Coordinates of C-alpha atoms in Angstrom, one line a residue:
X6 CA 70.3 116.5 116.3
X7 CA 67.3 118.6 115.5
X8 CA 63.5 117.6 116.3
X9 CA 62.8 117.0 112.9
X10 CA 65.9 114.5 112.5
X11 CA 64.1 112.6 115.5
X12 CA 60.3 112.6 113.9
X13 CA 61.8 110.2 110.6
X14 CA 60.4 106.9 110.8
X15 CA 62.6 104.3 109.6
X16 CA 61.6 100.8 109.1
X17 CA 64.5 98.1 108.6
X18 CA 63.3 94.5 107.6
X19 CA 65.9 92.2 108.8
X20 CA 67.8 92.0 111.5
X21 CA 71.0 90.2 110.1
X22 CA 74.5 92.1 110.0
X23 CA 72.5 94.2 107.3
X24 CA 69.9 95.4 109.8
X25 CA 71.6 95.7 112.8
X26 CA 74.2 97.7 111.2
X27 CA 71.9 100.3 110.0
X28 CA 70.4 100.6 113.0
X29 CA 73.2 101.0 114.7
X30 CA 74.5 104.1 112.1
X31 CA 71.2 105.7 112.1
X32 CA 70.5 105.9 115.8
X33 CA 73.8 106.9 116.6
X34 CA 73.2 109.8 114.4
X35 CA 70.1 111.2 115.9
X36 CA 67.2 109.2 114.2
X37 CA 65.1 107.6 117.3
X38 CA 62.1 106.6 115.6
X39 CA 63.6 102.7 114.0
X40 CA 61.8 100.0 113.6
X41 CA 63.4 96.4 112.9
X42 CA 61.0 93.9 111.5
X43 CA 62.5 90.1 111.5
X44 CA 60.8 86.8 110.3
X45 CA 62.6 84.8 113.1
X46 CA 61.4 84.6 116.9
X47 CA 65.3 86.2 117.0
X48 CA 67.7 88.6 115.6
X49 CA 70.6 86.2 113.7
X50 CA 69.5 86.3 110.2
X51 CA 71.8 84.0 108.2
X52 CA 73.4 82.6 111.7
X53 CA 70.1 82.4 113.7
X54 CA 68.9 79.7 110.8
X55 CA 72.3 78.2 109.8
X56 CA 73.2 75.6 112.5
X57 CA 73.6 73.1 110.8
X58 CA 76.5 70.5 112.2
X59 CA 80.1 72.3 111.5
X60 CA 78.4 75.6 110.0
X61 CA 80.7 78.3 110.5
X62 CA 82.2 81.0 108.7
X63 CA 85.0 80.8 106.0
X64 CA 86.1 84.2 106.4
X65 CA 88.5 85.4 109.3
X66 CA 86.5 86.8 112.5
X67 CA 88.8 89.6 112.7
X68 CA 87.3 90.7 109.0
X69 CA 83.9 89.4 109.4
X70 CA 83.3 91.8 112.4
X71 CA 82.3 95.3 112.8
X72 CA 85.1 97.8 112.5
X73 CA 83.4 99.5 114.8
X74 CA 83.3 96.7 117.6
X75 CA 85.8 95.0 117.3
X76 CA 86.2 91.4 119.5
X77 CA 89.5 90.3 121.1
X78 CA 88.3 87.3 122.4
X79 CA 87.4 85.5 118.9
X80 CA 88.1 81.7 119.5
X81 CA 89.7 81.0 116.5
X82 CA 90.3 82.7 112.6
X83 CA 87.4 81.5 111.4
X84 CA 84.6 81.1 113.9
X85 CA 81.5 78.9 114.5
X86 CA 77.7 79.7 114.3
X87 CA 77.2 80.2 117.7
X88 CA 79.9 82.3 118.2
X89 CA 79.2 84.7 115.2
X90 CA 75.5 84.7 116.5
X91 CA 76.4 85.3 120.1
X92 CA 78.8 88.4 118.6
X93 CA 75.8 90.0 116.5
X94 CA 73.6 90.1 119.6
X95 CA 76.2 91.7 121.7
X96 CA 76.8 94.2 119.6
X97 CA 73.0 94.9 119.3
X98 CA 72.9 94.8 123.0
X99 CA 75.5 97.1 123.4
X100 CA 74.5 99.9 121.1
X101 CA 70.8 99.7 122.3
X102 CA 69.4 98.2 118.8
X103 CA 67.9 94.8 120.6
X104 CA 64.9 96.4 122.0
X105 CA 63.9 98.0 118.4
X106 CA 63.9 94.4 116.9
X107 CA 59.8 93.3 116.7
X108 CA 60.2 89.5 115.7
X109 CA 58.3 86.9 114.6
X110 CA 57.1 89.8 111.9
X111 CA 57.3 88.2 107.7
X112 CA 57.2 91.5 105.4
X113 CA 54.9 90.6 102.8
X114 CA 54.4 93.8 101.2
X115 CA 55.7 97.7 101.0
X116 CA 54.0 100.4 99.6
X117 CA 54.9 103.8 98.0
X118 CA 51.8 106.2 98.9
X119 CA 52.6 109.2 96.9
X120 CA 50.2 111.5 98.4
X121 CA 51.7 111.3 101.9
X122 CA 55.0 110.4 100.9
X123 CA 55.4 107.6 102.7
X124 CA 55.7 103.6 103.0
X125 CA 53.4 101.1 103.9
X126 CA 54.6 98.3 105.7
X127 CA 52.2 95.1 106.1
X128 CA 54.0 92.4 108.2
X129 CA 52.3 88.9 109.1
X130 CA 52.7 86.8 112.2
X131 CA 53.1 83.6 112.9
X132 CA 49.6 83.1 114.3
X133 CA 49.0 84.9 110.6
X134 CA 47.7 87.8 112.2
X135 CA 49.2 91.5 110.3
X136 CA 50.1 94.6 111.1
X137 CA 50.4 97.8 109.2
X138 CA 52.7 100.4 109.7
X139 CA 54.1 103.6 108.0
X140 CA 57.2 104.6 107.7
X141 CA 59.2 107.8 105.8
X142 CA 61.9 105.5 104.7
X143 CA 62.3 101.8 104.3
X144 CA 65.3 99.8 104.2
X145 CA 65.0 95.8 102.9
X146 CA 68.1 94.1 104.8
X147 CA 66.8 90.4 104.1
X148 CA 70.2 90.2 101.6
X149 CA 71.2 87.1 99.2
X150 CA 71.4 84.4 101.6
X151 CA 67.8 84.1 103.5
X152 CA 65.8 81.7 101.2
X153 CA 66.8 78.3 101.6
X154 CA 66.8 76.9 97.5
X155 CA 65.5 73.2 97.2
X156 CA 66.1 71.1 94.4
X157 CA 64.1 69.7 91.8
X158 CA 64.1 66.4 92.6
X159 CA 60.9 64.3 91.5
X160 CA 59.6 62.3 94.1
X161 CA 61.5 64.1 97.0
X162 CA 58.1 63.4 98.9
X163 CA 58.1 60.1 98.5
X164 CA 61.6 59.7 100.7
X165 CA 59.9 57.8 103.7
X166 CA 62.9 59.2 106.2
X167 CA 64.1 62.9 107.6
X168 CA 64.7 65.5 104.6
X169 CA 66.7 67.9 106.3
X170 CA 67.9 71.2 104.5
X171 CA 71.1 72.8 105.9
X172 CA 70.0 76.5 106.3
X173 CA 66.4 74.8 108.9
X174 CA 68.7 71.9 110.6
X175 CA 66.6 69.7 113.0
X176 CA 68.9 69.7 116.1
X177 CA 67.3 67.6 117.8
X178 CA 67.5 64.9 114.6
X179 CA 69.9 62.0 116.3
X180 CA 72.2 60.8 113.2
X181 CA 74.3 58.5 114.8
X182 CA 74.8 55.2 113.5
X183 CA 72.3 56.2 110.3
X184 CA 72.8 56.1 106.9
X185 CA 73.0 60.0 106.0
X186 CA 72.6 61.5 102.1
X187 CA 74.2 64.9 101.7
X188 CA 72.7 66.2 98.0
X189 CA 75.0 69.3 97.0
X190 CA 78.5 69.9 97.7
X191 CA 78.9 73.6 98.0
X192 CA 80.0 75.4 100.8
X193 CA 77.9 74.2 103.2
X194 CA 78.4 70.7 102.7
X195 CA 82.1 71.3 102.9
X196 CA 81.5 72.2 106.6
X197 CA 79.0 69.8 107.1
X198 CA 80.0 66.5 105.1
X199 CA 83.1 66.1 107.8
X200 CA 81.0 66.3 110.9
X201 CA 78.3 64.0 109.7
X202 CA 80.8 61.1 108.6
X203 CA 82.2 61.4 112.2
X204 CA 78.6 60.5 113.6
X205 CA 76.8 58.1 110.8
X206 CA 77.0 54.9 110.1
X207 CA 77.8 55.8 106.3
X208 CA 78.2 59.4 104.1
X209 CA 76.9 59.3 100.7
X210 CA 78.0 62.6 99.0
X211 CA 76.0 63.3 95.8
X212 CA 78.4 66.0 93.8
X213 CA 76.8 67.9 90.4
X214 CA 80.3 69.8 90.2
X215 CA 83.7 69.5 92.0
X216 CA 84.9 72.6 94.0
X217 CA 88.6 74.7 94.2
X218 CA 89.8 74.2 97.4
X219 CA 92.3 76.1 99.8
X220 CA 93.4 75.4 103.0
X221 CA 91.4 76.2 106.4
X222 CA 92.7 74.9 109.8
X223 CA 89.7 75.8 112.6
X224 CA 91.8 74.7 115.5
X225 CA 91.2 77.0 118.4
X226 CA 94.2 79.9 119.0
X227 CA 96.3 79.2 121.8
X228 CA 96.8 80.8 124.9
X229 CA 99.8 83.0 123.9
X230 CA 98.0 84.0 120.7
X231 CA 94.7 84.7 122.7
X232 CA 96.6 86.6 125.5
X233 CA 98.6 89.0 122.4
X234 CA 95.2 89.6 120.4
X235 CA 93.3 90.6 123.7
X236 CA 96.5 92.7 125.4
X237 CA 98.8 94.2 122.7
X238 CA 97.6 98.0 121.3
X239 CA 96.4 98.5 118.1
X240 CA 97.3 94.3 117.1
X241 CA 93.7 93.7 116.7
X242 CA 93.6 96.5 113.7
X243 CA 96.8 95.0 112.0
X244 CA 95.6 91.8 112.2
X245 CA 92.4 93.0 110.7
X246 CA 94.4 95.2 107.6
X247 CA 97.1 92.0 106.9
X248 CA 93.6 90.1 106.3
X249 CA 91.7 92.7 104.4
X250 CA 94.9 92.4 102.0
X251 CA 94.8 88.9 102.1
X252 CA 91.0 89.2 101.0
X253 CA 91.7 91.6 98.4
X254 CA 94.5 89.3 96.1
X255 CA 91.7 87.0 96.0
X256 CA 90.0 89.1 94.7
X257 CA 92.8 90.2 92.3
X258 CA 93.5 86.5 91.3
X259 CA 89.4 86.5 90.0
X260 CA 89.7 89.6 88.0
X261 CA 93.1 88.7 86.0
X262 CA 92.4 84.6 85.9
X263 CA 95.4 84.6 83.2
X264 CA 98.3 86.1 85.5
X265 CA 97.4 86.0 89.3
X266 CA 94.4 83.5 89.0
X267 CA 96.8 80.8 87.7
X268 CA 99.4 81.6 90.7
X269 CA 96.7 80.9 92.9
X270 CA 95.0 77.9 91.0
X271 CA 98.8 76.3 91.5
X272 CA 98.2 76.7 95.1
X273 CA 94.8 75.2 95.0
X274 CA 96.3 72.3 92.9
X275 CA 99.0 71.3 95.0
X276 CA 96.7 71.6 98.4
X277 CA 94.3 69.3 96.7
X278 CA 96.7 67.0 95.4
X279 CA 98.0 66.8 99.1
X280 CA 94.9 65.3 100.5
X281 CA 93.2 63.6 97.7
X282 CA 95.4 60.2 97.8
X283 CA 92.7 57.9 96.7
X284 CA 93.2 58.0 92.4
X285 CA 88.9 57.8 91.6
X286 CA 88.0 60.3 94.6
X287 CA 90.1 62.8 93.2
X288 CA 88.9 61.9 89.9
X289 CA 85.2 62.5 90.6
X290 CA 85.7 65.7 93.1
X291 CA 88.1 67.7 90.7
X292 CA 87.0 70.7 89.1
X293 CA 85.9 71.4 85.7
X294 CA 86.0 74.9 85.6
X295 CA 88.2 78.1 86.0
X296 CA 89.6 78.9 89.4
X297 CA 87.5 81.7 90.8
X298 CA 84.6 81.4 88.6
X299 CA 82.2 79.6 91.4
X300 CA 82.9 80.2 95.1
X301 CA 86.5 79.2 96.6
X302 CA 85.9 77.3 99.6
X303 CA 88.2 76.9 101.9
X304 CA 88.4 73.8 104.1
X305 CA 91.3 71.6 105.3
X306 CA 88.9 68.6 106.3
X307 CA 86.4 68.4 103.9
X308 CA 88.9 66.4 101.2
X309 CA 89.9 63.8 103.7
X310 CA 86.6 63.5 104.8
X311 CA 85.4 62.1 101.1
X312 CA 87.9 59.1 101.3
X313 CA 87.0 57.9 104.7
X314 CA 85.6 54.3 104.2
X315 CA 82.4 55.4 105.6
X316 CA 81.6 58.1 103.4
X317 CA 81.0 57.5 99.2
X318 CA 81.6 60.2 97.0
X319 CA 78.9 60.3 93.9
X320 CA 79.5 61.7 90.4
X321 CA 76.8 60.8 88.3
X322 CA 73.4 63.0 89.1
X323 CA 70.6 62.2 91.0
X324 CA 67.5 61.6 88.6
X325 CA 65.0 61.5 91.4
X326 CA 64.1 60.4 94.7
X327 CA 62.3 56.9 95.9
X328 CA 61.1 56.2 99.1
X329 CA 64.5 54.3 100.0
X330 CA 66.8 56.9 98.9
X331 CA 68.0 58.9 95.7
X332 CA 68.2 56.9 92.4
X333 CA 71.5 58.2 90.0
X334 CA 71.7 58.9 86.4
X335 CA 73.4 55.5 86.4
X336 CA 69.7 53.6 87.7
X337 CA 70.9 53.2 90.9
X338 CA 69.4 53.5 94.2
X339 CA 71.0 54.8 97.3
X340 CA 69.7 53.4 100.0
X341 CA 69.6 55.7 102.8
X342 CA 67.8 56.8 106.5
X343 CA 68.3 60.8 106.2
X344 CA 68.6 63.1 103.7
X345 CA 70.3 66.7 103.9
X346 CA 70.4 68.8 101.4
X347 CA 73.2 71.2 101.5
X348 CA 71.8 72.8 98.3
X349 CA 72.2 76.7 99.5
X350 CA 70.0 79.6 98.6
X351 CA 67.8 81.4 96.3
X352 CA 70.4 84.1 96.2
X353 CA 69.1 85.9 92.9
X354 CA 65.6 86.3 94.6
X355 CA 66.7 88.8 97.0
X356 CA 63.6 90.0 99.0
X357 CA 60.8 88.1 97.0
X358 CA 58.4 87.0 97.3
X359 CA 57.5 90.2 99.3
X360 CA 55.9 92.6 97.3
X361 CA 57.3 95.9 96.3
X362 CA 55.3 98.5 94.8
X363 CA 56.7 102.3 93.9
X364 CA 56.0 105.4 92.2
X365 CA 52.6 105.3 90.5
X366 CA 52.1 101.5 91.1
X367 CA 55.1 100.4 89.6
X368 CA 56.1 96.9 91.4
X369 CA 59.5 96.0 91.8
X370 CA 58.9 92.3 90.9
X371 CA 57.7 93.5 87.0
X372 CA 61.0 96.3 87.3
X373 CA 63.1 93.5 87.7
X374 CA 61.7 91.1 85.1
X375 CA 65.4 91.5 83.2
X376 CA 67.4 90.7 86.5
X377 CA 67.8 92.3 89.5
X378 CA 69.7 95.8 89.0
X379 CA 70.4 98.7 91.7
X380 CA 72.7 102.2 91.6
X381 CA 75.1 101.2 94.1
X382 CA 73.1 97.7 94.8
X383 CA 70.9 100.3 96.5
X384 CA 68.8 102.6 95.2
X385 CA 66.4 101.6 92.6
X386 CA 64.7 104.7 90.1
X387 CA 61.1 105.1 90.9
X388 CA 61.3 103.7 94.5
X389 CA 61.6 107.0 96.9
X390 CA 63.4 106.6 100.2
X391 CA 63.9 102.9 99.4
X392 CA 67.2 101.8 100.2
X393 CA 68.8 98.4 99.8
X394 CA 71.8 96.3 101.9
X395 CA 73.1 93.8 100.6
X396 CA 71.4 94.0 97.4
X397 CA 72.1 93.2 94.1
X398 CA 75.8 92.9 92.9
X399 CA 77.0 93.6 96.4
X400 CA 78.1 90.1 97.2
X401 CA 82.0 89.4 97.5
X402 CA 84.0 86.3 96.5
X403 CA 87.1 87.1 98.2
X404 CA 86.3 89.9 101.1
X405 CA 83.5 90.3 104.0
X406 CA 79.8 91.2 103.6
X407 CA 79.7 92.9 106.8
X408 CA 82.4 95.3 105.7
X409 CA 80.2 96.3 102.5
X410 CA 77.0 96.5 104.6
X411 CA 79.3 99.3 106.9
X412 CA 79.7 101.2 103.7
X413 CA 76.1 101.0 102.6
X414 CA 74.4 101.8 106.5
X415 CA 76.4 105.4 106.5
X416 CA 75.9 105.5 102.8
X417 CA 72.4 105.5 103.5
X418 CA 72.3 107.0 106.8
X419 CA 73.8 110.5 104.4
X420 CA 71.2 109.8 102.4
X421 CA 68.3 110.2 104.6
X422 CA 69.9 113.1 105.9
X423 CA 70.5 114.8 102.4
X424 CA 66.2 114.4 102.2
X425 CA 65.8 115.7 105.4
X426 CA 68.0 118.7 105.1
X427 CA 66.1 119.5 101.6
X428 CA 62.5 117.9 103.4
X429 CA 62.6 115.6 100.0
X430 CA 62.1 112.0 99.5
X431 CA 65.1 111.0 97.0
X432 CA 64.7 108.8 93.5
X433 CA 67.6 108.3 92.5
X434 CA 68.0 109.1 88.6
X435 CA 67.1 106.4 85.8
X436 CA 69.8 107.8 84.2
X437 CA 72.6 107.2 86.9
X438 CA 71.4 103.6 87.7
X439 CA 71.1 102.7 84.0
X440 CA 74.8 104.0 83.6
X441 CA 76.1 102.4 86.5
X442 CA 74.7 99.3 85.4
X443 CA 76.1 99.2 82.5
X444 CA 79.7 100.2 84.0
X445 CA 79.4 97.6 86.6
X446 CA 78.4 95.3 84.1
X447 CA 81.3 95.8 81.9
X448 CA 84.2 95.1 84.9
X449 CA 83.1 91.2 84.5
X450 CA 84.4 91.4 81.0
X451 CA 88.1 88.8 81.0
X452 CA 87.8 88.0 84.8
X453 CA 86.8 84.2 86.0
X454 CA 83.5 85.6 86.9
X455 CA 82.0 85.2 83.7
X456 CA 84.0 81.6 82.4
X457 CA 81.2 79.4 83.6
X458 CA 77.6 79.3 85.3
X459 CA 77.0 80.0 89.0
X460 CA 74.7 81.0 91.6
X461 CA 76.4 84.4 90.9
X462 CA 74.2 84.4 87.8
X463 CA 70.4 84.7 87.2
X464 CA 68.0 82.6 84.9
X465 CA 70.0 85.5 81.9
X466 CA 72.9 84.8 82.7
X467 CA 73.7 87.7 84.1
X468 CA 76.0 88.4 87.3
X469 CA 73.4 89.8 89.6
X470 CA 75.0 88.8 92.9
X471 CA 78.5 90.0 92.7
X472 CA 80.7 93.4 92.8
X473 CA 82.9 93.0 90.1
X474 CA 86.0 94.8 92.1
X475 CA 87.8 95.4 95.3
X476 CA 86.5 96.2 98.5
X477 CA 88.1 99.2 98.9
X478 CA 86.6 100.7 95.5
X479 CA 83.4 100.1 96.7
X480 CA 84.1 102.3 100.4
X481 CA 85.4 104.9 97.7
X482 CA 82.1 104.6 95.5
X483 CA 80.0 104.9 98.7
X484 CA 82.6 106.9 100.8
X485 CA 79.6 110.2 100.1
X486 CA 76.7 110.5 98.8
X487 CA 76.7 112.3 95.7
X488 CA 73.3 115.1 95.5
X489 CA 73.5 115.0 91.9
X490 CA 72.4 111.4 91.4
X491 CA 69.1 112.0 93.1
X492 CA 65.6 113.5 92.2
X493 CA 64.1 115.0 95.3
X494 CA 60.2 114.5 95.7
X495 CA 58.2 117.2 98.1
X496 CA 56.7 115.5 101.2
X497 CA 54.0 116.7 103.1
X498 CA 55.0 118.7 106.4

């Protein structure tokens, strides 16, 4: 790689799957001047914070794993927090990407400076000391899962025990023998709800929807199966493609909700009816609503969980808060010693509140007054060299993240070296994002995306989070980076 390759300065914020990925592509392709900036005190991202009790991940470890490292030794098809975690910085380790992580550094602001042609980063501490530095490109990795979302309840304050949200668990919070509220009943709580009720004294479950459920067994492999995954050629890659197709019908039953949706809503139905005996549980936890249009979660303990005799399942909505527990829709009060609130994220805030300014002052915050929008879920017009992972629509209902943020660190990783070969900073056209928008927005049109509200939408309602296809269109879309859609801005030197 030539000298000039080595003198870009890249600054990635985040050092998630997102972050480390891209650092991983861009240094293994010659650039040696990277930077990652994280909040934490450690790289992780979502599974540094999320350790709450059961938190793990609902899609198989064999998928939700580099393709590029891949892991023999995975404990089970869908692993736990600290295993995903301990993967992450192994990998890291292993490609040399740790020691370019700076922690403990909260991005508050980025700045286009179009006389130099460059970014300015502004970071802030925890002892809320900043620092400044400049960088030719910047990439935002923080993604759609970093923000925890808290409800509002009126009063919350007043609760005179533990309010405990599931993405900054207190571990060192003893719940045994307590009275435990868990407010939300996403897929967090579908983790978390099972491994409470084994340690408190009682589980009240306060539900504002019912969820589609299939089944997920997390019982470790055995010894033959851990012995053929770590010892048989090329079994590890099979495994990985079976999945990937596996992924992809559920994705197929989302966009045709009519025809393949109702095949797998049948499933759902019949798994659900399987483990909710108890005639008023299953009233009050059935869902309302499509199949597919709101995350399927996947859990084979979560049901059975809800008609233990310890745990209470609660339809009606909680008005507000008093200092002895929530009080329902119904007057009630729920007396209680802890509450956690499995509530989830502000996923349609993506890297605010950080400030983002571009071209000629522009601010991202003002751009995106309409709802979040990005060519690609990546470039955004009249932001040079500002690239995107995880951005907007690149979330997936029925694949892996870290298979999309692959696509997007070598997508970007061409990028930068497209502007280096022409010494250019690239915009990508109004024109081409406006157009892709509007074709991106147009695939939601007859799937079980758009049949009812989500966290998928913003305050619009539009789908801001999610691709509307299949993975695999999205490695084609991103597969090379196409010169055409980009202006290319001088740069000094």
């Amino acid at each position: 790689m030539s000298e000039t390759s080595a003198q870009v300065r890249v600054i990635v914020v985040g050092a998630g799957f997102g972050g480390i990925a891209a650092a991983i592509e861009l240094t293994e392709h010659g650039y040696d001047d990277v930077t990652v900036l994280e909040s934490a005190a450690e790289l992780g991202g979502t599974w540094y914070h999320n350790v709450y009790p059961g938190a793990a991940c609902d899609v198989p470890s064999h998928f939700y794993s580099f393709s590029f490292d891949q892991r023999a030794s995975w404990s089970r098809f869908c692993s736990p927090q600290e295993e995903i975690l301990d993967y992450l910085r192994e990998v890291a380790r292993a490609h040399g990407v740790d020691r370019r992580v700076v922690t403990g550094q909260r991005v508050t602001s980025c700045a286009w400076d179009e006389g130099t042609g460059t970014w300015t980063v502004v970071a802030e501490a925890p002892d809320g000391t900043t620092t400044t530095r400049t960088a030719d490109a910047l990439l935002i990795a923080t993604g759609q899962l970093d923000k925890p979302s808290y409800p509002r309840i009126e009063g919350l304050e007043d609760f005179t025990g533990p309010v405990l949200h599931s993405a900054r668990w207190d571990t060192d919070l003893d719940l045994t023998g307590r009275r435990v509220a868990v407010i939300g009943t996403g897929a967090t709580a579908a983790q978390l709800v099972p491994e409470l009720a084994e340690a408190a004294a009682h589980t009240t479950v306060f539900q504002r929807s019912g969820n589609w459920f299939l089944p997920r067994r997390s019982k470790e492999y055995s010894a033959p199966v851990k012995a053929l995954l770590a010892h048989v050629p090329g079994l590890n890659r099979v495994f990985r493609a079976l999945l990937a197709a596996y992924l992809e019908f559920l994705t197929a039953a989302i966009r045709h909700p009519r025809t393949l949706g109702r095949v797998l809503a049948a499933w759902s139905t019949l798994f659900m009816r399987g483990q909710l005996r108890d005639p008023e549980v299953r009233r009050t936890a059935w869902p309302d609503y499509t199949f597919g249009c709101r995350r399927v979660l996947f859990s084979s303990s979560y049901l059975p969980a809800l008609q233990r005799p310890d745990v209470t399942l609660v339809g009606d909505a909680v008005t507000a808060m008093t200092e002895r527990g929530p009080r329902t829709a119904d007057g009630r009060v729920h007396e209680v010693d802890v509450v956690a609130l499995a509530t989830g994220f502000r996923t349609t805030d993506f890297m605010f509140p950080m400030e983002v300014t571009g071209s000629g002052g522009r601010r991202l915050r003002e751009d995106w007054a309409d709802g979040p929008r990005a060519h690609l879920g990546m470039t955004v017009p009249g932001y040079p060299n500002l690239f995107l992972l995880y951005g907007p629509n690149t979330n997936t209902s029925g694949g892996s993240i870290v298979f999309f943020l692959e696509h997007q660190a070598r997508y970007v990783r061409q990028a930068l070296d497209l502007g280096r070969e022409r010494k250019a900073a690239l915009d990508v056209r109004p024109e081409v994002a406006s157009s892709s928008d509007v074709t991106l927005q147009g695939r939601f049109v007859g799937t079980a995306w758009v049949a009812c509200d989500s966290w998928y939408r913003d305050e619009s309602g539009r789908i801001v989070a999610n691709w509307p296809g299949y993975m695999r269109e999205y490695a084609d879309a991103t597969r090379e980076v196409e010169p055409a859609d980009f202006r290319y801005l001088p740069v000094p030197g």
